[in-house]
PDB file of C-alpha atoms in Angstrom:
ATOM      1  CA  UNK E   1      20.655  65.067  12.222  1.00 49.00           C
ATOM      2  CA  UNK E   2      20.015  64.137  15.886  1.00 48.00           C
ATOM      3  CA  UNK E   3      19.550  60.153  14.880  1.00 50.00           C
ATOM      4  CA  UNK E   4      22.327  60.742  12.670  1.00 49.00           C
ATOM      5  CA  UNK E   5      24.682  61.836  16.180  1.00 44.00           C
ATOM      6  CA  UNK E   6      22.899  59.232  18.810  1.00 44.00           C
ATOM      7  CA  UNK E   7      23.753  56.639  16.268  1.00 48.00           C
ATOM      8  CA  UNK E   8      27.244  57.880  15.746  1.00 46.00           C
ATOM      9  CA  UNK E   9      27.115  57.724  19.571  1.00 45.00           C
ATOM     10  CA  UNK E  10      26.157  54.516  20.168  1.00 44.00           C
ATOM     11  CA  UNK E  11      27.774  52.375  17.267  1.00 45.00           C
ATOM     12  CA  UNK E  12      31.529  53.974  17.913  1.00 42.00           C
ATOM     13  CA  UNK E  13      30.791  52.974  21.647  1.00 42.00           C
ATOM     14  CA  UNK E  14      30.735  49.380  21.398  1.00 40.00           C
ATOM     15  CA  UNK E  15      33.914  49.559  19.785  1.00 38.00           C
ATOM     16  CA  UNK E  16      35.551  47.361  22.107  1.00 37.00           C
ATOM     17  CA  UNK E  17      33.330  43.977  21.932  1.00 38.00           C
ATOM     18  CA  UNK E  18      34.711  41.412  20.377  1.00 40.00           C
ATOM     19  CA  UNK E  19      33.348  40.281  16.640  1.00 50.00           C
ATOM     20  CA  UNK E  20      33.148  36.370  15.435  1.00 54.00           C
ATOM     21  CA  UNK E  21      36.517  36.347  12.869  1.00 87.00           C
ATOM     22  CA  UNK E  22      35.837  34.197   9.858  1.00 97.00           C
ATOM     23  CA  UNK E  23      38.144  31.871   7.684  1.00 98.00           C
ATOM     24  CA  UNK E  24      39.048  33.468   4.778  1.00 98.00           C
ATOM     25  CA  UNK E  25      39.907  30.341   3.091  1.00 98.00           C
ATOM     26  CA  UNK E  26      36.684  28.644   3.828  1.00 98.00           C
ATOM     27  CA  UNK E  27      35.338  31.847   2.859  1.00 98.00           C
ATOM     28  CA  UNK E  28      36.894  31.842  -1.035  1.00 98.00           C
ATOM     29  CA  UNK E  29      35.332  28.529  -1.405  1.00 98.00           C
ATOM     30  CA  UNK E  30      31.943  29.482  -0.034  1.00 98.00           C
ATOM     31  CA  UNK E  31      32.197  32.227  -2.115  1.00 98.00           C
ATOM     32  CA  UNK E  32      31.697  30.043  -5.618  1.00 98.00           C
ATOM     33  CA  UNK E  33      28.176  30.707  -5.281  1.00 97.00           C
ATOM     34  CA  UNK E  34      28.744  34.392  -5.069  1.00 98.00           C
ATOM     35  CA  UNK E  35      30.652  34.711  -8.265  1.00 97.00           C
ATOM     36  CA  UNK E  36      28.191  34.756 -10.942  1.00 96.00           C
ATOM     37  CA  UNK E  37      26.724  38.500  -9.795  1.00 97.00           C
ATOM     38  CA  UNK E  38      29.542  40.023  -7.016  1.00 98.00           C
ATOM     39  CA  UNK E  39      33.015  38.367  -9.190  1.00 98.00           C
ATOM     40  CA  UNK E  40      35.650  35.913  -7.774  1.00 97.00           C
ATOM     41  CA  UNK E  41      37.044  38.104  -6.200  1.00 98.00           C
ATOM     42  CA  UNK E  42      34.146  40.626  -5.125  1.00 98.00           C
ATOM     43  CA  UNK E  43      34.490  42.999  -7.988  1.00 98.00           C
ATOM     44  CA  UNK E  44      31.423  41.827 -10.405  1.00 97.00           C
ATOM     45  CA  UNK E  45      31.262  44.044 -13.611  1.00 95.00           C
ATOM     46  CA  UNK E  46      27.504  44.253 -13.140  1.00 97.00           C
ATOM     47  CA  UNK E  47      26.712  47.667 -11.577  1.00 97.00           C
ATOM     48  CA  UNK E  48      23.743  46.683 -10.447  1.00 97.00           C
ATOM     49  CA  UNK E  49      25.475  44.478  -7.962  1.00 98.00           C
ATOM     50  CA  UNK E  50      27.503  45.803  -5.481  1.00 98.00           C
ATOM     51  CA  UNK E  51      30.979  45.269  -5.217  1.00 98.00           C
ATOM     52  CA  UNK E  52      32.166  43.488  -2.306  1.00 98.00           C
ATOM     53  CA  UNK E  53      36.252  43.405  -2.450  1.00 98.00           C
ATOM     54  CA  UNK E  54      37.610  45.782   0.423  1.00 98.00           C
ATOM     55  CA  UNK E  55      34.093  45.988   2.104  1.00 98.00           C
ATOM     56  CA  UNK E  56      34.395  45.572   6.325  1.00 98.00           C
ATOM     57  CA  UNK E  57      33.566  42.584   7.700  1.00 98.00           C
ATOM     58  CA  UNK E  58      31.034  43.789   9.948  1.00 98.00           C
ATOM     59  CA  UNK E  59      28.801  45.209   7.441  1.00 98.00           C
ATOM     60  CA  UNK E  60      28.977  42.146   5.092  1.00 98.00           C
ATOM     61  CA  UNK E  61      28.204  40.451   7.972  1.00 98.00           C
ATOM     62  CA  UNK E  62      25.485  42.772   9.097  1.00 98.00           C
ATOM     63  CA  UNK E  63      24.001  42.912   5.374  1.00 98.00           C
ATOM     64  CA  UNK E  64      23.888  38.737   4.715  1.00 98.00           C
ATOM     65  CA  UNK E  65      22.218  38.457   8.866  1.00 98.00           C
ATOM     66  CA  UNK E  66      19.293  40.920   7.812  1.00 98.00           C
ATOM     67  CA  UNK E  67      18.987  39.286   4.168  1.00 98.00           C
ATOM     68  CA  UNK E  68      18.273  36.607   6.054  1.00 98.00           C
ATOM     69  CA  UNK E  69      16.182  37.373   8.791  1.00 98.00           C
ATOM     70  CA  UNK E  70      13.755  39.134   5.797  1.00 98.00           C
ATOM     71  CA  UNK E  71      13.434  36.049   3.674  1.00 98.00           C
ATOM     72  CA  UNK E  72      12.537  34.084   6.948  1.00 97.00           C
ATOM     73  CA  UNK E  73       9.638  36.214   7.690  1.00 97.00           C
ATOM     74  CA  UNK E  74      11.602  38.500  10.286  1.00 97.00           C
ATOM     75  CA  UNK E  75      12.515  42.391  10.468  1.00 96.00           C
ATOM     76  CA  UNK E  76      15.252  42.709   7.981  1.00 97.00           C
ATOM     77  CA  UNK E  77      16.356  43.760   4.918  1.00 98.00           C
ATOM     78  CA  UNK E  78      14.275  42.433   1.963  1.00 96.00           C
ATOM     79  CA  UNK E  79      15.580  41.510  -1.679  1.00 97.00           C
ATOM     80  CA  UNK E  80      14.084  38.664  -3.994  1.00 96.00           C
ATOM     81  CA  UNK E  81      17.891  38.381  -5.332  1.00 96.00           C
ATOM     82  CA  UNK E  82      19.598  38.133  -2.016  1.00 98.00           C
ATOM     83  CA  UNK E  83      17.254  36.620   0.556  1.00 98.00           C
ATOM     84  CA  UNK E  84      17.048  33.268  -0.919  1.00 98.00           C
ATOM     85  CA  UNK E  85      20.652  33.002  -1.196  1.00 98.00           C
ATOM     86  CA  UNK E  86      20.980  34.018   2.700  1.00 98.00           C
ATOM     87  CA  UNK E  87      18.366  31.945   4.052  1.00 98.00           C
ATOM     88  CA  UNK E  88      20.956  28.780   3.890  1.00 98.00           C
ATOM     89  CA  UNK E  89      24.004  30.578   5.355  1.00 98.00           C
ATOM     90  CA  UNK E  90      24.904  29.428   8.434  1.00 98.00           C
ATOM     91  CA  UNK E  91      26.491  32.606  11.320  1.00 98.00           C
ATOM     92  CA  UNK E  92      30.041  30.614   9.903  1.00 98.00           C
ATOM     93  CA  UNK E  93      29.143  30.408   6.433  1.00 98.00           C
ATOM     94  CA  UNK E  94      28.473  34.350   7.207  1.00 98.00           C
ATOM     95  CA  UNK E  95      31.900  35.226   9.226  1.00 98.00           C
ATOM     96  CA  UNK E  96      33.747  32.977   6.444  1.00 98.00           C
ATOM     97  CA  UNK E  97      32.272  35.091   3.112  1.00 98.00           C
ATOM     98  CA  UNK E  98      32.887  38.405   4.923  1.00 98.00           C
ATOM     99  CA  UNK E  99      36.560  37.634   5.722  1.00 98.00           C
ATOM    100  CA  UNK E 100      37.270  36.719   2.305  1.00 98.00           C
ATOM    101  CA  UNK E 101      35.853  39.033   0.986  1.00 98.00           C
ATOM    102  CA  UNK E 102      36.861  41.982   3.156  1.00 98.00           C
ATOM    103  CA  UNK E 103      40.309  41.268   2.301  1.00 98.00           C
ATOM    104  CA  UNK E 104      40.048  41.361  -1.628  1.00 98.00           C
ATOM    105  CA  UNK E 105      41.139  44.811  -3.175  1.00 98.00           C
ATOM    106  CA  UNK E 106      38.569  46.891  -4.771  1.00 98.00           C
ATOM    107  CA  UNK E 107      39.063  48.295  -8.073  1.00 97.00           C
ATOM    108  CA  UNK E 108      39.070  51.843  -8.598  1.00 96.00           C
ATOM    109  CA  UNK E 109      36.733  54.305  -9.844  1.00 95.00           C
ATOM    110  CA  UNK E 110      37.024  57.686 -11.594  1.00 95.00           C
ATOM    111  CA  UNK E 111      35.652  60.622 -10.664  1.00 95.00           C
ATOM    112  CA  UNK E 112      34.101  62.579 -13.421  1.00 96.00           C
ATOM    113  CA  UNK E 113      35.688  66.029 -13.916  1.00 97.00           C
ATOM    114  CA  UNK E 114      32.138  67.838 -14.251  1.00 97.00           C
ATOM    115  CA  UNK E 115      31.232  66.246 -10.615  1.00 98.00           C
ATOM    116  CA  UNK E 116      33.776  66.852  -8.660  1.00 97.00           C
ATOM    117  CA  UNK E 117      33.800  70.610  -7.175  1.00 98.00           C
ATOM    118  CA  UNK E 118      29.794  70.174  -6.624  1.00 98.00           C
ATOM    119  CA  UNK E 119      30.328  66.669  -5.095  1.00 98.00           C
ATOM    120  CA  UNK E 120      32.963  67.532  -2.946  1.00 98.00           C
ATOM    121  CA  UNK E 121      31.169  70.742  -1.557  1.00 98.00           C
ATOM    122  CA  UNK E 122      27.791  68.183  -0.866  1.00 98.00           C
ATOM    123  CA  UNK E 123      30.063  65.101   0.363  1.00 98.00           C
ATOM    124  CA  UNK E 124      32.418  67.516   2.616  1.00 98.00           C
ATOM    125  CA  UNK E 125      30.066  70.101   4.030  1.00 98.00           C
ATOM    126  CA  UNK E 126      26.750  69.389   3.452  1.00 98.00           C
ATOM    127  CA  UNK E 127      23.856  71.668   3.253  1.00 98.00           C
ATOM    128  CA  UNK E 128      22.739  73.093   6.614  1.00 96.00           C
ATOM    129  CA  UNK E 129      20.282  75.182   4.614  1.00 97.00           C
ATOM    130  CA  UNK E 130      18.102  71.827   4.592  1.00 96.00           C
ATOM    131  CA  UNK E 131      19.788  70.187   6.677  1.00 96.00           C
ATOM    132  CA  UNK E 132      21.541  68.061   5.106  1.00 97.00           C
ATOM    133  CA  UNK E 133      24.619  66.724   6.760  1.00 97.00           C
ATOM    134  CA  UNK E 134      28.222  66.058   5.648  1.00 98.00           C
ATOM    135  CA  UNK E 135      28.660  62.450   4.036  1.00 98.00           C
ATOM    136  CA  UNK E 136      31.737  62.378   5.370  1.00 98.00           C
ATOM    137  CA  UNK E 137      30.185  62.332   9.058  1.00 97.00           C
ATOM    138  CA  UNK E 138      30.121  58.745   8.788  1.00 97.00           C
ATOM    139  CA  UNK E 139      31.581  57.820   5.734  1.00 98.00           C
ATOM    140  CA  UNK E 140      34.732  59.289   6.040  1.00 97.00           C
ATOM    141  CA  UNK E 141      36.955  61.591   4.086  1.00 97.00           C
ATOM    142  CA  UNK E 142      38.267  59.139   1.588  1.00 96.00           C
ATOM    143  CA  UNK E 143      34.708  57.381   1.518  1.00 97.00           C
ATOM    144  CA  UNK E 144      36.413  53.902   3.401  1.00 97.00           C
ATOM    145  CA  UNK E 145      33.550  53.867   6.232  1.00 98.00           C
ATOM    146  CA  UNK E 146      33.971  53.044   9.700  1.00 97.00           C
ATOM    147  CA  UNK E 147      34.281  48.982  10.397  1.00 96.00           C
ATOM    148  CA  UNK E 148      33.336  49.121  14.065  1.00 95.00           C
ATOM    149  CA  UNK E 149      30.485  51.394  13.539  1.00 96.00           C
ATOM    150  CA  UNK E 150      29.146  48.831  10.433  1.00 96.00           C
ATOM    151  CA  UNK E 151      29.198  52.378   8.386  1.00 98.00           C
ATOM    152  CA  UNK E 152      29.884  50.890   4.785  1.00 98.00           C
ATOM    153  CA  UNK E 153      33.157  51.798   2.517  1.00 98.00           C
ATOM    154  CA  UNK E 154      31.987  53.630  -0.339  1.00 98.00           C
ATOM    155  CA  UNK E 155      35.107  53.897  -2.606  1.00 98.00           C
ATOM    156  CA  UNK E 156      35.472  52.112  -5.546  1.00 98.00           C
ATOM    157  CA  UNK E 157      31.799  50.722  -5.200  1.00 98.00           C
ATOM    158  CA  UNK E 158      29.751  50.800  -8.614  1.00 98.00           C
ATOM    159  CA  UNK E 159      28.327  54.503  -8.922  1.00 98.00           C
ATOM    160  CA  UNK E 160      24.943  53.174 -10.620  1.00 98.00           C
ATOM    161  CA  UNK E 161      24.668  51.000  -7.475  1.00 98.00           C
ATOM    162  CA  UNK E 162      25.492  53.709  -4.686  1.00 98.00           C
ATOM    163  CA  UNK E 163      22.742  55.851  -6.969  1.00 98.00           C
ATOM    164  CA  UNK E 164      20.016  53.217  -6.470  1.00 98.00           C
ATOM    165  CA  UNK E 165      20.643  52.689  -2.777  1.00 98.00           C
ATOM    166  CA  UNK E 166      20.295  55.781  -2.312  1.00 98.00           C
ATOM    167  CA  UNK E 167      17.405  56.260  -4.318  1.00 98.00           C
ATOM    168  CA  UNK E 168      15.929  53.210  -1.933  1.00 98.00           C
ATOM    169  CA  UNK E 169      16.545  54.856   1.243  1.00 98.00           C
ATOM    170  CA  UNK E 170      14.760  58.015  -0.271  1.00 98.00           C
ATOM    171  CA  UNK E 171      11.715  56.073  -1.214  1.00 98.00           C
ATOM    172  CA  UNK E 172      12.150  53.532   2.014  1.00 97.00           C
ATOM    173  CA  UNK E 173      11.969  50.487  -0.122  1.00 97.00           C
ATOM    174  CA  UNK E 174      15.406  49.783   1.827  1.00 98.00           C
ATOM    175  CA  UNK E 175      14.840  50.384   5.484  1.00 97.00           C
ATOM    176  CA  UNK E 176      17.401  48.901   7.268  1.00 97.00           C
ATOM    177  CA  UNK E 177      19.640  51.645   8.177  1.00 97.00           C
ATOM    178  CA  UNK E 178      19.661  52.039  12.447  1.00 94.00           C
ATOM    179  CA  UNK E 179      17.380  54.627  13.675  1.00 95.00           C
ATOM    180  CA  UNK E 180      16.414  55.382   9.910  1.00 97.00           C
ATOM    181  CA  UNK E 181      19.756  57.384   9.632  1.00 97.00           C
ATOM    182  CA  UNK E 182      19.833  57.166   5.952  1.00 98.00           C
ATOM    183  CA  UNK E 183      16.404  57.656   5.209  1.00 98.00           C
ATOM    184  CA  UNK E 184      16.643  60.722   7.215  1.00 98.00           C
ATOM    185  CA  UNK E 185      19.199  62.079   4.835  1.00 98.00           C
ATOM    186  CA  UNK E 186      18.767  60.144   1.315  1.00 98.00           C
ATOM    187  CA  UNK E 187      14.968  61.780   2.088  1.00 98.00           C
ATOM    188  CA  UNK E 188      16.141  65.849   1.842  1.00 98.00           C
ATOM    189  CA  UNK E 189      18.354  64.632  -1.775  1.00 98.00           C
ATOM    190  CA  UNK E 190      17.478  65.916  -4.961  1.00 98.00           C
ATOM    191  CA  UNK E 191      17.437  63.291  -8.490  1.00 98.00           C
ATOM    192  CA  UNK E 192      20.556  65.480  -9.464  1.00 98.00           C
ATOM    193  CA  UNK E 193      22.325  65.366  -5.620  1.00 98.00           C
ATOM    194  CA  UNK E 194      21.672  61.598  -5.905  1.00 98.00           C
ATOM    195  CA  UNK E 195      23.829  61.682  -9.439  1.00 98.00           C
ATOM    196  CA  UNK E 196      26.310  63.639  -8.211  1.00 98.00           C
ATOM    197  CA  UNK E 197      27.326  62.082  -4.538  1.00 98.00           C
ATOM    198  CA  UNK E 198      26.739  58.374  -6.709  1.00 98.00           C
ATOM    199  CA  UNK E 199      29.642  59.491  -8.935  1.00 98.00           C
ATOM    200  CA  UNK E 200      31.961  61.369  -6.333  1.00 98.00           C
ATOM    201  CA  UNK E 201      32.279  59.637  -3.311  1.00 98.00           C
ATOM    202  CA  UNK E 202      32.670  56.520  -5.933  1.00 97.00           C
ATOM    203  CA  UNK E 203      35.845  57.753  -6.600  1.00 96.00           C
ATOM    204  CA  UNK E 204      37.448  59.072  -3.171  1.00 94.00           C
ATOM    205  CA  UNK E 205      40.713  56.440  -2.851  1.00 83.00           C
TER     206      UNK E 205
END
């Protein structure tokens, strides 16, 4: 929980600097390559691939810089699927898929009726009995992130892909959440928690 607020602290405080813009034109022809798993348009039917219509900018950005730096050898964030196709991009090639994609719509999700009064409770409020904090902390009421503080929009997203994320964090085969934020909290989740908060905050729109 402490990470969890310095983090909070420090992200929302750089608010101000000023972030490379891409071309979202150059960015829908760069993003040819991307089709195949993500869509044309960033809304692949795979569920195992995340959706990237809607996403911000700045954590596209952030995701493809630490692909990256992990397939080069460096801190970052590792994945046999994604690193090769990072290691090319160029910092443009980067700024041009994230504005393109950024700006896409997301399709929707449903929420299941069965998870919605349990996933609300968790995604709202939390449990302080293990310390578990409110999703919506960071992720907002509606699940759309914050774009300055690189904290990712969840809505619309695959559910089967939000589930194995978090499922990553838990085990810390992904690791590169700042401070370990998400490790700290995917960590105190049950299997069935997991399921439910995959499937709810899926849905917020």
């Amino acid at each position: 929980m402490k990470n969890l607020v310095i983090t909070l602290a420090l992200m929302v405080g750089v608010t101000g600097m000023a972030q490379a813009k891409g071309d979202a034109a150059a960015g829908q022809t760069k993003s040819a390559v991307c089709a195949a798993c993500h869509g044309p348009d960033g809304n692949g039917p795979a569920d195992i691939y995340p959706k990237l219509a809607g996403q911000h900018a700045s954590y596209i950005k952030k995701q493809l810089v630490e692909l990256k730096a992990a397939a080069s050898g460096a801190t970052g964030r590792a994945s046999p699927i994604m690193g090769p196709m990072a290691l090319p991009l160029s910092d443009q090639d980067m700024d041009d898929l994230a504005a393109y994609f950024s700006g896409q719509q997301i399709t929707p999700v449903a929420v299941p009726d069965e998870v919605v009064a349990e996933g609300k409770a968790l995604y709202m409020g939390g449990d302080m009995s293990r310390g578990l904090p409110a999703c919506a902390a960071c992720h907002g009421p509606r699940g759309v992130g914050v774009e300055q503080a690189k904290y990712p929009s969840l809505s619309g997203q695959h559910p089967a892909y939000i589930k194995a994320q978090l499922e990553g964090f838990r085990a810390a085969t992904r690791d590169n959440d700042p401070n370990g934020m998400m490790r700290d909290v995917a960590k105190k989740l049950t299997d069935h928690d997991i399921e439910v908060l995959s499937k709810y905050v899926a849905g917020l729109h």
